[in-house]
Amino acid sequence: MCGIVGFIGQEQAAPILLDGLAHLEYRGYDSAGVAVISAQGKLQVEKAVGRLKVLSEQIHGGADLEGCIGLGHTRWATHGEPSENNAHPHMTDDGNIVAVHNGIIENYMEIKEFLQERGVLFHSDTDTEVVAQLLDYYYEGDLLDAVGKVLHRIEGAYALGIVCAEHPEQLIAARKDSPLVLGYGDGFNMMASDVTALIK
Ligand code: GLU
């Protein structure tokens, strides 16, 4: 079982995401990644295989990624080897939506085939990528509506964090049979797979 951290507020998100992920390291993981929406509305995604320290050094402790909303993830591979391509967050081809996931999407193969028949190209071996690609398939401007449609299609255990470049005011969390807690702050909100990531 690995980790998810999400942040939305007025502070730079990336250092907070890295700190939250560090508190989830005890859960075990093989790779890590973060996604942050910049003030210009661009989704920036960084991933690294191995220790969180590698990712942190790659983005200078988070300093390289500007923006006040984002997601962090530590992965424990269930579908697909530990690699940069398979690490989360998974982003849609147009760079508009990213998703992070803990758990297993049981019916991912059926959804993957459905999307491939409609010309969607997959870039990883994970079950998780179907969530991002299905969001792209359903998204018509209303993120929450697209998420609702995706949740009706997927089966299995999941904690999900989702953000969309077109909606930098929305940090979406969803869970079924996998832990995910929400932290309501003064001027900021967070999500995490364990409260240890929120305490500080
Ligand atoms: N099943 C997903 C994967 O293999 C998520 C694993 C996890 O919980 O980190 O990428």
mmCIF file of N, CA, C and O in Angstrom, residues 69-139:
data_model
loop_
_atom_site.group_PDB
_atom_site.id
_atom_site.type_symbol
_atom_site.label_atom_id
_atom_site.label_comp_id
_atom_site.label_asym_id
_atom_site.label_seq_id
_atom_site.Cartn_x
_atom_site.Cartn_y
_atom_site.Cartn_z
ATOM 1 N N ILE A 69 -1.678 24.214 -6.373
ATOM 2 C CA ILE A 69 -2.550 23.037 -6.318
ATOM 3 C C ILE A 69 -1.819 21.863 -6.972
ATOM 4 O O ILE A 69 -1.206 22.019 -8.039
ATOM 5 N N GLY A 70 -1.852 20.730 -6.305
ATOM 6 C CA GLY A 70 -1.167 19.591 -6.904
ATOM 7 C C GLY A 70 -1.400 18.292 -6.168
ATOM 8 O O GLY A 70 -2.075 18.237 -5.123
ATOM 9 N N LEU A 71 -0.820 17.234 -6.745
ATOM 10 C CA LEU A 71 -0.939 15.877 -6.220
ATOM 11 C C LEU A 71 0.439 15.241 -6.137
ATOM 12 O O LEU A 71 1.294 15.480 -6.991
ATOM 13 N N GLY A 72 0.647 14.413 -5.121
ATOM 14 C CA GLY A 72 1.863 13.623 -5.013
ATOM 15 C C GLY A 72 1.497 12.165 -4.834
ATOM 16 O O GLY A 72 0.421 11.848 -4.305
ATOM 17 N N HIS A 73 2.389 11.272 -5.251
ATOM 18 C CA HIS A 73 2.082 9.836 -5.198
ATOM 19 C C HIS A 73 3.341 9.022 -4.993
ATOM 20 O O HIS A 73 4.381 9.305 -5.580
ATOM 21 N N THR A 74 3.262 8.031 -4.136
ATOM 22 C CA THR A 74 4.285 6.992 -4.080
ATOM 23 C C THR A 74 3.613 5.702 -4.516
ATOM 24 O O THR A 74 2.507 5.396 -4.066
ATOM 25 N N ARG A 75 4.276 4.971 -5.421
ATOM 26 C CA ARG A 75 3.642 3.797 -6.055
ATOM 27 C C ARG A 75 4.209 2.484 -5.547
ATOM 28 O O ARG A 75 5.429 2.361 -5.382
ATOM 29 N N TRP A 76 3.343 1.550 -5.338
ATOM 30 C CA TRP A 76 3.724 0.173 -5.077
ATOM 31 C C TRP A 76 3.125 -0.607 -6.238
ATOM 32 O O TRP A 76 1.914 -0.851 -6.264
ATOM 33 N N ALA A 77 3.947 -0.956 -7.209
ATOM 34 C CA ALA A 77 3.452 -1.513 -8.477
ATOM 35 C C ALA A 77 2.637 -2.788 -8.292
ATOM 36 O O ALA A 77 3.080 -3.720 -7.625
ATOM 37 N N THR A 78 1.448 -2.799 -8.878
ATOM 38 C CA THR A 78 0.669 -4.045 -8.974
ATOM 39 C C THR A 78 0.512 -4.444 -10.439
ATOM 40 O O THR A 78 0.396 -5.611 -10.747
ATOM 41 N N HIS A 79 0.470 -3.468 -11.336
ATOM 42 C CA HIS A 79 0.293 -3.730 -12.770
ATOM 43 C C HIS A 79 1.357 -2.954 -13.538
ATOM 44 O O HIS A 79 1.248 -1.742 -13.681
ATOM 45 N N GLY A 80 2.377 -3.665 -14.023
ATOM 46 C CA GLY A 80 3.465 -2.988 -14.725
ATOM 47 C C GLY A 80 4.642 -2.781 -13.791
ATOM 48 O O GLY A 80 4.465 -2.497 -12.607
ATOM 49 N N GLU A 81 5.837 -2.952 -14.350
ATOM 50 C CA GLU A 81 7.059 -2.857 -13.538
ATOM 51 C C GLU A 81 7.247 -1.447 -12.983
ATOM 52 O O GLU A 81 6.655 -0.501 -13.511
ATOM 53 N N PRO A 82 8.094 -1.325 -11.960
ATOM 54 C CA PRO A 82 8.447 0.015 -11.504
ATOM 55 C C PRO A 82 9.250 0.735 -12.593
ATOM 56 O O PRO A 82 10.322 0.271 -12.974
ATOM 57 N N SER A 83 8.719 1.791 -13.142
ATOM 58 C CA SER A 83 9.409 2.545 -14.202
ATOM 59 C C SER A 83 8.822 3.954 -14.218
ATOM 60 O O SER A 83 7.767 4.192 -13.619
ATOM 61 N N GLU A 84 9.504 4.847 -14.935
ATOM 62 C CA GLU A 84 9.002 6.219 -14.972
ATOM 63 C C GLU A 84 7.648 6.299 -15.686
ATOM 64 O O GLU A 84 6.754 7.023 -15.266
ATOM 65 N N ASN A 85 7.512 5.527 -16.779
ATOM 66 C CA ASN A 85 6.241 5.519 -17.513
ATOM 67 C C ASN A 85 5.079 5.032 -16.666
ATOM 68 O O ASN A 85 3.956 5.516 -16.788
ATOM 69 N N ASN A 86 5.371 4.033 -15.816
ATOM 70 C CA ASN A 86 4.307 3.456 -14.999
ATOM 71 C C ASN A 86 4.059 4.229 -13.706
ATOM 72 O O ASN A 86 3.038 4.031 -13.050
ATOM 73 N N ALA A 87 4.997 5.090 -13.341
ATOM 74 C CA ALA A 87 4.810 5.894 -12.121
ATOM 75 C C ALA A 87 3.646 6.858 -12.321
ATOM 76 O O ALA A 87 3.341 7.267 -13.447
ATOM 77 N N HIS A 88 2.997 7.207 -11.216
ATOM 78 C CA HIS A 88 1.899 8.165 -11.267
ATOM 79 C C HIS A 88 2.501 9.547 -11.018
ATOM 80 O O HIS A 88 3.595 9.627 -10.473
ATOM 81 N N PRO A 89 1.852 10.640 -11.299
ATOM 82 C CA PRO A 89 0.524 10.800 -11.894
ATOM 83 C C PRO A 89 0.494 10.387 -13.366
ATOM 84 O O PRO A 89 1.504 10.500 -14.074
ATOM 85 N N HIS A 90 -0.694 9.959 -13.812
ATOM 86 C CA HIS A 90 -0.922 9.666 -15.228
ATOM 87 C C HIS A 90 -1.708 10.830 -15.828
ATOM 88 O O HIS A 90 -2.736 11.237 -15.284
ATOM 89 N N MET A 91 -1.182 11.328 -16.956
ATOM 90 C CA MET A 91 -1.744 12.549 -17.550
ATOM 91 C C MET A 91 -2.385 12.244 -18.902
ATOM 92 O O MET A 91 -1.898 11.378 -19.639
ATOM 93 N N THR A 92 -3.447 12.945 -19.231
ATOM 94 C CA THR A 92 -4.076 12.799 -20.546
ATOM 95 C C THR A 92 -3.170 13.419 -21.615
ATOM 96 O O THR A 92 -2.358 14.304 -21.307
ATOM 97 N N ASP A 93 -3.316 12.965 -22.853
ATOM 98 C CA ASP A 93 -2.430 13.408 -23.935
ATOM 99 C C ASP A 93 -2.454 14.917 -24.154
ATOM 100 O O ASP A 93 -1.463 15.508 -24.573
ATOM 101 N N ASP A 94 -3.603 15.535 -23.887
ATOM 102 C CA ASP A 94 -3.694 16.987 -24.079
ATOM 103 C C ASP A 94 -3.145 17.763 -22.878
ATOM 104 O O ASP A 94 -3.181 18.996 -22.861
ATOM 105 N N GLY A 95 -2.628 17.034 -21.868
ATOM 106 C CA GLY A 95 -2.030 17.698 -20.708
ATOM 107 C C GLY A 95 -3.043 18.383 -19.814
ATOM 108 O O GLY A 95 -2.682 19.236 -19.005
ATOM 109 N N ASN A 96 -4.323 18.011 -19.918
ATOM 110 C CA ASN A 96 -5.364 18.726 -19.165
ATOM 111 C C ASN A 96 -5.697 18.098 -17.815
ATOM 112 O O ASN A 96 -6.053 18.807 -16.887
ATOM 113 N N ILE A 97 -5.601 16.766 -17.718
ATOM 114 C CA ILE A 97 -6.047 16.089 -16.485
ATOM 115 C C ILE A 97 -4.964 15.114 -16.020
ATOM 116 O O ILE A 97 -4.345 14.426 -16.834
ATOM 117 N N VAL A 98 -4.757 15.043 -14.694
ATOM 118 C CA VAL A 98 -3.902 13.983 -14.139
ATOM 119 C C VAL A 98 -4.637 13.263 -13.027
ATOM 120 O O VAL A 98 -5.487 13.846 -12.340
ATOM 121 N N ALA A 99 -4.273 11.975 -12.867
ATOM 122 C CA ALA A 99 -4.844 11.176 -11.789
ATOM 123 C C ALA A 99 -3.733 10.415 -11.076
ATOM 124 O O ALA A 99 -2.757 9.980 -11.705
ATOM 125 N N VAL A 100 -3.880 10.278 -9.756
ATOM 126 C CA VAL A 100 -3.048 9.366 -8.975
ATOM 127 C C VAL A 100 -3.985 8.367 -8.320
ATOM 128 O O VAL A 100 -5.148 8.681 -8.038
ATOM 129 N N HIS A 101 -3.460 7.166 -8.052
ATOM 130 C CA HIS A 101 -4.333 6.081 -7.601
ATOM 131 C C HIS A 101 -3.583 5.154 -6.653
ATOM 132 O O HIS A 101 -2.440 4.783 -6.916
ATOM 133 N N ASN A 102 -4.234 4.783 -5.582
ATOM 134 C CA ASN A 102 -3.803 3.657 -4.732
ATOM 135 C C ASN A 102 -4.841 2.572 -4.906
ATOM 136 O O ASN A 102 -6.036 2.850 -4.839
ATOM 137 N N GLY A 103 -4.392 1.341 -5.096
ATOM 138 C CA GLY A 103 -5.342 0.238 -5.182
ATOM 139 C C GLY A 103 -5.266 -0.471 -6.522
ATOM 140 O O GLY A 103 -4.242 -0.419 -7.212
ATOM 141 N N ILE A 104 -6.348 -1.127 -6.888
ATOM 142 C CA ILE A 104 -6.389 -1.899 -8.135
ATOM 143 C C ILE A 104 -7.734 -1.674 -8.831
ATOM 144 O O ILE A 104 -8.792 -1.780 -8.202
ATOM 145 N N ILE A 105 -7.674 -1.347 -10.131
ATOM 146 C CA ILE A 105 -8.894 -1.259 -10.947
ATOM 147 C C ILE A 105 -9.083 -2.649 -11.576
ATOM 148 O O ILE A 105 -8.369 -3.019 -12.519
ATOM 149 N N GLU A 106 -10.027 -3.403 -11.047
ATOM 150 C CA GLU A 106 -10.187 -4.814 -11.450
ATOM 151 C C GLU A 106 -10.570 -4.958 -12.930
ATOM 152 O O GLU A 106 -10.124 -5.877 -13.605
ATOM 153 N N ASN A 107 -11.424 -4.081 -13.429
ATOM 154 C CA ASN A 107 -11.907 -4.226 -14.816
ATOM 155 C C ASN A 107 -11.151 -3.319 -15.796
ATOM 156 O O ASN A 107 -11.694 -2.878 -16.797
ATOM 157 N N TYR A 108 -9.871 -3.060 -15.487
ATOM 158 C CA TYR A 108 -9.121 -2.107 -16.324
ATOM 159 C C TYR A 108 -8.937 -2.607 -17.756
ATOM 160 O O TYR A 108 -8.940 -1.815 -18.704
ATOM 161 N N MET A 109 -8.800 -3.932 -17.928
ATOM 162 C CA MET A 109 -8.522 -4.454 -19.270
ATOM 163 C C MET A 109 -9.695 -4.207 -20.215
ATOM 164 O O MET A 109 -9.511 -3.789 -21.359
ATOM 165 N N GLU A 110 -10.890 -4.426 -19.700
ATOM 166 C CA GLU A 110 -12.107 -4.211 -20.497
ATOM 167 C C GLU A 110 -12.227 -2.721 -20.893
ATOM 168 O O GLU A 110 -12.535 -2.387 -22.040
ATOM 169 N N ILE A 111 -11.897 -1.825 -19.960
ATOM 170 C CA ILE A 111 -11.973 -0.384 -20.246
ATOM 171 C C ILE A 111 -10.860 0.012 -21.219
ATOM 172 O O ILE A 111 -11.075 0.795 -22.151
ATOM 173 N N LYS A 112 -9.688 -0.574 -21.023
ATOM 174 C CA LYS A 112 -8.555 -0.272 -21.914
ATOM 175 C C LYS A 112 -8.911 -0.666 -23.353
ATOM 176 O O LYS A 112 -8.682 0.110 -24.296
ATOM 177 N N GLU A 113 -9.484 -1.856 -23.529
ATOM 178 C CA GLU A 113 -9.858 -2.302 -24.877
ATOM 179 C C GLU A 113 -10.937 -1.399 -25.476
ATOM 180 O O GLU A 113 -10.876 -1.042 -26.650
ATOM 181 N N PHE A 114 -11.906 -1.008 -24.643
ATOM 182 C CA PHE A 114 -12.973 -0.100 -25.086
ATOM 183 C C PHE A 114 -12.360 1.191 -25.635
ATOM 184 O O PHE A 114 -12.732 1.672 -26.712
ATOM 185 N N LEU A 115 -11.387 1.744 -24.914
ATOM 186 C CA LEU A 115 -10.774 3.011 -25.320
ATOM 187 C C LEU A 115 -9.839 2.824 -26.515
ATOM 188 O O LEU A 115 -9.810 3.666 -27.429
ATOM 189 N N GLN A 116 -9.098 1.716 -26.521
ATOM 190 C CA GLN A 116 -8.181 1.458 -27.650
ATOM 191 C C GLN A 116 -8.954 1.315 -28.958
ATOM 192 O O GLN A 116 -8.532 1.794 -30.001
ATOM 193 N N GLU A 117 -10.137 0.684 -28.879
ATOM 194 C CA GLU A 117 -10.982 0.552 -30.075
ATOM 195 C C GLU A 117 -11.411 1.922 -30.591
ATOM 196 O O GLU A 117 -11.783 2.078 -31.747
ATOM 197 N N ARG A 118 -11.390 2.922 -29.702
ATOM 198 C CA ARG A 118 -11.769 4.286 -30.097
ATOM 199 C C ARG A 118 -10.538 5.155 -30.359
ATOM 200 O O ARG A 118 -10.612 6.383 -30.360
ATOM 201 N N GLY A 119 -9.391 4.503 -30.500
ATOM 202 C CA GLY A 119 -8.184 5.212 -30.935
ATOM 203 C C GLY A 119 -7.323 5.791 -29.837
ATOM 204 O O GLY A 119 -6.365 6.521 -30.117
ATOM 205 N N VAL A 120 -7.645 5.488 -28.581
ATOM 206 C CA VAL A 120 -6.844 6.038 -27.483
ATOM 207 C C VAL A 120 -5.531 5.265 -27.369
ATOM 208 O O VAL A 120 -5.514 4.036 -27.391
ATOM 209 N N LEU A 121 -4.426 6.007 -27.264
ATOM 210 C CA LEU A 121 -3.103 5.390 -27.111
ATOM 211 C C LEU A 121 -2.723 5.369 -25.636
ATOM 212 O O LEU A 121 -2.843 6.387 -24.946
ATOM 213 N N PHE A 122 -2.254 4.216 -25.165
ATOM 214 C CA PHE A 122 -1.831 4.093 -23.769
ATOM 215 C C PHE A 122 -0.308 4.185 -23.675
ATOM 216 O O PHE A 122 0.404 3.746 -24.572
ATOM 217 N N HIS A 123 0.163 4.764 -22.588
ATOM 218 C CA HIS A 123 1.605 5.000 -22.443
ATOM 219 C C HIS A 123 2.213 4.236 -21.272
ATOM 220 O O HIS A 123 3.378 4.424 -20.946
ATOM 221 N N SER A 124 1.386 3.430 -20.588
ATOM 222 C CA SER A 124 1.900 2.671 -19.441
ATOM 223 C C SER A 124 1.258 1.294 -19.407
ATOM 224 O O SER A 124 0.322 1.011 -20.163
ATOM 225 N N ASP A 125 1.759 0.454 -18.525
ATOM 226 C CA ASP A 125 1.188 -0.895 -18.348
ATOM 227 C C ASP A 125 0.278 -0.948 -17.127
ATOM 228 O O ASP A 125 -0.118 -2.024 -16.693
ATOM 229 N N THR A 126 -0.027 0.198 -16.555
ATOM 230 C CA THR A 126 -0.786 0.203 -15.297
ATOM 231 C C THR A 126 -2.281 0.056 -15.522
ATOM 232 O O THR A 126 -2.806 0.384 -16.595
ATOM 233 N N ASP A 127 -2.954 -0.406 -14.481
ATOM 234 C CA ASP A 127 -4.416 -0.370 -14.447
ATOM 235 C C ASP A 127 -4.894 1.072 -14.289
ATOM 236 O O ASP A 127 -5.936 1.470 -14.795
ATOM 237 N N THR A 128 -4.093 1.878 -13.617
ATOM 238 C CA THR A 128 -4.469 3.261 -13.290
ATOM 239 C C THR A 128 -4.685 4.148 -14.508
ATOM 240 O O THR A 128 -5.549 5.025 -14.498
ATOM 241 N N GLU A 129 -3.904 3.924 -15.568
ATOM 242 C CA GLU A 129 -3.990 4.849 -16.702
ATOM 243 C C GLU A 129 -5.399 4.897 -17.300
ATOM 244 O O GLU A 129 -5.796 5.910 -17.870
ATOM 245 N N VAL A 130 -6.170 3.809 -17.136
ATOM 246 C CA VAL A 130 -7.544 3.852 -17.682
ATOM 247 C C VAL A 130 -8.363 4.951 -17.013
ATOM 248 O O VAL A 130 -9.275 5.504 -17.640
ATOM 249 N N VAL A 131 -8.041 5.284 -15.766
ATOM 250 C CA VAL A 131 -8.798 6.339 -15.077
ATOM 251 C C VAL A 131 -8.559 7.681 -15.779
ATOM 252 O O VAL A 131 -9.504 8.406 -16.111
ATOM 253 N N ALA A 132 -7.277 7.982 -16.041
ATOM 254 C CA ALA A 132 -6.955 9.251 -16.716
ATOM 255 C C ALA A 132 -7.557 9.282 -18.129
ATOM 256 O O ALA A 132 -8.183 10.269 -18.533
ATOM 257 N N GLN A 133 -7.402 8.178 -18.863
ATOM 258 C CA GLN A 133 -7.882 8.150 -20.248
ATOM 259 C C GLN A 133 -9.410 8.178 -20.319
ATOM 260 O O GLN A 133 -9.984 8.774 -21.227
ATOM 261 N N LEU A 134 -10.057 7.539 -19.347
ATOM 262 C CA LEU A 134 -11.526 7.551 -19.309
ATOM 263 C C LEU A 134 -12.041 8.942 -18.925
ATOM 264 O O LEU A 134 -13.069 9.401 -19.431
ATOM 265 N N LEU A 135 -11.307 9.619 -18.050
ATOM 266 C CA LEU A 135 -11.670 11.000 -17.697
ATOM 267 C C LEU A 135 -11.629 11.868 -18.950
ATOM 268 O O LEU A 135 -12.528 12.676 -19.202
ATOM 269 N N ASP A 136 -10.576 11.669 -19.750
ATOM 270 C CA ASP A 136 -10.429 12.426 -20.991
ATOM 271 C C ASP A 136 -11.593 12.114 -21.939
ATOM 272 O O ASP A 136 -12.134 13.010 -22.594
ATOM 273 N N TYR A 137 -11.985 10.855 -21.976
ATOM 274 C CA TYR A 137 -13.073 10.406 -22.858
ATOM 275 C C TYR A 137 -14.401 11.078 -22.476
ATOM 276 O O TYR A 137 -15.166 11.499 -23.340
ATOM 277 N N TYR A 138 -14.655 11.201 -21.167
ATOM 278 C CA TYR A 138 -15.942 11.749 -20.717
ATOM 279 C C TYR A 138 -15.932 13.264 -20.531
ATOM 280 O O TYR A 138 -16.985 13.894 -20.474
ATOM 281 N N TYR A 139 -14.744 13.862 -20.379
ATOM 282 C CA TYR A 139 -14.660 15.280 -20.024
ATOM 283 C C TYR A 139 -15.178 16.190 -21.132
ATOM 284 O O TYR A 139 -14.714 16.136 -22.273
#
